PDB file of C-alpha atoms in Angstrom:
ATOM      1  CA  UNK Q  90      32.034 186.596 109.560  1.00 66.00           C
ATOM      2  CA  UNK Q  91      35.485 187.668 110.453  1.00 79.00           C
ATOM      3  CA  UNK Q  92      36.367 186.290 113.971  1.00 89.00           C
ATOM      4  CA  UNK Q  93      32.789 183.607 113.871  1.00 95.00           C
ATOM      5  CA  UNK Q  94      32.597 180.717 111.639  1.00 96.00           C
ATOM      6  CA  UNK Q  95      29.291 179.197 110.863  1.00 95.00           C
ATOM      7  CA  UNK Q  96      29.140 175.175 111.000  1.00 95.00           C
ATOM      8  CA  UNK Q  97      26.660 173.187 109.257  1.00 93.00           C
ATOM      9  CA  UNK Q  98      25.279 170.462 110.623  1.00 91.00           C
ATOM     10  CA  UNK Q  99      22.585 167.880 108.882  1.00 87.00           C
ATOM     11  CA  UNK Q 100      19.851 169.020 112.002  1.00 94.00           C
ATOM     12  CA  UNK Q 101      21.259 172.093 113.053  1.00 96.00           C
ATOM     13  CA  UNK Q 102      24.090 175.279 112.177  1.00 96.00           C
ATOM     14  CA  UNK Q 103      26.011 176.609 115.208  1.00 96.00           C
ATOM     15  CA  UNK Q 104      28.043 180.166 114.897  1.00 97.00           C
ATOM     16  CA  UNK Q 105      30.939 180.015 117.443  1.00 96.00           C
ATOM     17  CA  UNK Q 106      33.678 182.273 117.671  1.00 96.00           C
ATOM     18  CA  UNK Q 107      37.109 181.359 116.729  1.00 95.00           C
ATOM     19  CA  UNK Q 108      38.790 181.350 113.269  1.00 94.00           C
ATOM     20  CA  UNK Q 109      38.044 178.503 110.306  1.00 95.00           C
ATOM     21  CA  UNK Q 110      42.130 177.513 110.507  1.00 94.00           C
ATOM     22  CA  UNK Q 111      41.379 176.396 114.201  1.00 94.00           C
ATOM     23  CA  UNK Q 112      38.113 174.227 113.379  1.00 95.00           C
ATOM     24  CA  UNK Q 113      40.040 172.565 110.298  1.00 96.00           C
ATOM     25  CA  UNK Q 114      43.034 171.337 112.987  1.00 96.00           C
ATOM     26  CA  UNK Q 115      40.678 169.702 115.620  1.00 96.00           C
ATOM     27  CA  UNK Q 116      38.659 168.086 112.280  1.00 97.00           C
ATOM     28  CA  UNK Q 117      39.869 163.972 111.346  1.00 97.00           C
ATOM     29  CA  UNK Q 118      41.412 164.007 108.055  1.00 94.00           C
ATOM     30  CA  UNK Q 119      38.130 163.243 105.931  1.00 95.00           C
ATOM     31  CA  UNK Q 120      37.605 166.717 105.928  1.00 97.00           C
ATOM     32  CA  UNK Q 121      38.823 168.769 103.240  1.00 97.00           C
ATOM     33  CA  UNK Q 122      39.312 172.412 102.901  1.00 97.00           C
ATOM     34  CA  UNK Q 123      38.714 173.660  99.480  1.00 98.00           C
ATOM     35  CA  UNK Q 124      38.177 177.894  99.787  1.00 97.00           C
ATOM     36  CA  UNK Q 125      39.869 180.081 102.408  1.00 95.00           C
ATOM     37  CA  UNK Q 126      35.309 180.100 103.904  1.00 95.00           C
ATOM     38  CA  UNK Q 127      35.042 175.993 103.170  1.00 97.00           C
ATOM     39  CA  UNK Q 128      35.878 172.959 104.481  1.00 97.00           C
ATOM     40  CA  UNK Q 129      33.805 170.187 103.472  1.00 97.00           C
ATOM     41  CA  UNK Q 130      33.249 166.412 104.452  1.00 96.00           C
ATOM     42  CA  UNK Q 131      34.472 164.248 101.782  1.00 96.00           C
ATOM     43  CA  UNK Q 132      31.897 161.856 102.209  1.00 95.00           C
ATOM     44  CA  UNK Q 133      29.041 164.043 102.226  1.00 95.00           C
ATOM     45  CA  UNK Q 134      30.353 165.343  98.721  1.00 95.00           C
ATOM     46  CA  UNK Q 135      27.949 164.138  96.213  1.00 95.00           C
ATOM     47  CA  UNK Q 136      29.478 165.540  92.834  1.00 94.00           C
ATOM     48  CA  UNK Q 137      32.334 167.725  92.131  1.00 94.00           C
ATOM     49  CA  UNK Q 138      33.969 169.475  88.833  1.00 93.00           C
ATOM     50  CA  UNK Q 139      37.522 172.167  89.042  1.00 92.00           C
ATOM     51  CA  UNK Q 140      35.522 174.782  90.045  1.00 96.00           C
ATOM     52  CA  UNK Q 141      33.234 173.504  93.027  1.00 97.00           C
ATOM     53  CA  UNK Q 142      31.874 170.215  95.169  1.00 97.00           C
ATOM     54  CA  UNK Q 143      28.003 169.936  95.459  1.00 97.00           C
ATOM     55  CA  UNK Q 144      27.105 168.595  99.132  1.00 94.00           C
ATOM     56  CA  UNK Q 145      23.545 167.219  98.307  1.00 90.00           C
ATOM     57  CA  UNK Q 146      22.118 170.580  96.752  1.00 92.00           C
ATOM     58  CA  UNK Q 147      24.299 173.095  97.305  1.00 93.00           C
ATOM     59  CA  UNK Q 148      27.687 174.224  95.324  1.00 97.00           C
ATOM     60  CA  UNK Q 149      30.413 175.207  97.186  1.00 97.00           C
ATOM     61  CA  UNK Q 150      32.772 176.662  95.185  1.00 98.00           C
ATOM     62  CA  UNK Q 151      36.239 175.311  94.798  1.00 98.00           C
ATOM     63  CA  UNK Q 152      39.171 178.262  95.826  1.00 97.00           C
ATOM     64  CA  UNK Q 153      41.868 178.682  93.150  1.00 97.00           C
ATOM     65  CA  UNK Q 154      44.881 178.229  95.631  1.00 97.00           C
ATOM     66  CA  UNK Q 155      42.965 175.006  96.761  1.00 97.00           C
ATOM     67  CA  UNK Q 156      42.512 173.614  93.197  1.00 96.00           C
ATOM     68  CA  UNK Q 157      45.622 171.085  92.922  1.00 95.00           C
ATOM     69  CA  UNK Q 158      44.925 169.774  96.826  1.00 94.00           C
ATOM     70  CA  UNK Q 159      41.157 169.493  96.046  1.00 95.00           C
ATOM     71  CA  UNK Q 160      42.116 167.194  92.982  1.00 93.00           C
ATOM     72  CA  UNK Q 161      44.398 165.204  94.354  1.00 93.00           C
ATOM     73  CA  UNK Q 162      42.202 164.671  97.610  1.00 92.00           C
ATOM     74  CA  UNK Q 163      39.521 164.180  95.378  1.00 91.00           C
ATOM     75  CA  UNK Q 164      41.287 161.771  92.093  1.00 83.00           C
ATOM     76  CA  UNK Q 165      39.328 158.875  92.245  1.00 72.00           C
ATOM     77  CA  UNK Q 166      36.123 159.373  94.043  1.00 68.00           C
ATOM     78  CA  UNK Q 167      32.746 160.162  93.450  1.00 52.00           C
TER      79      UNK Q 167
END
C-alpha cells in the first residue's frame, strides 16, 4: 500500500497514511514485527512454526530476515 498501512483491529481496520516503521516506534514492546508488511501482537498470537504466527485464523507469514528475532521473541511461549 506503499505510503498507507492498514491496521487491524478486533471491531474495526483503519488505513492511515504514514509508513509501517513509524507505527512499529509509537507501538509498547509486546508488539513484534515479523515481515517487512507485519507486526503482530504477541499476545494475540495463538500458534506459531519458522515460517509464520497464526493470530486466531489467519497465518501471517514469518519474513526470512525476521526469522532469528521472531524466535528469540517468541522461545518459550505459546
Amino acid at each position: 500500500m506503499k505510503d498507507y498501512v492498514r491496521i487491524h483491529l478486533a471491531d474495526k481496520n483503519i488505513v492511515t497514511k504514514g509508513t509501517i516503521s513509524h507505527y512499529e516506534e509509537l507501538l509498547p514492546d509486546e508488539f513484534l514485527r515479523i515481515h517487512r508488511s507485519f507486526v503482530v501482537n504477541k499476545p494475540a498470537i495463538t500458534a506459531f512454526t519458522v515460517h509464520d504466527v497464526e493470530v486466531g485464523t489467519k497465518e501471517i507469514p514469518i519474513g526470512v530476515s525476521y526469522k532469528k528475532s521472531v524466535a528469540s521473541n517468541l522461545e518459550g511461549t505459546s
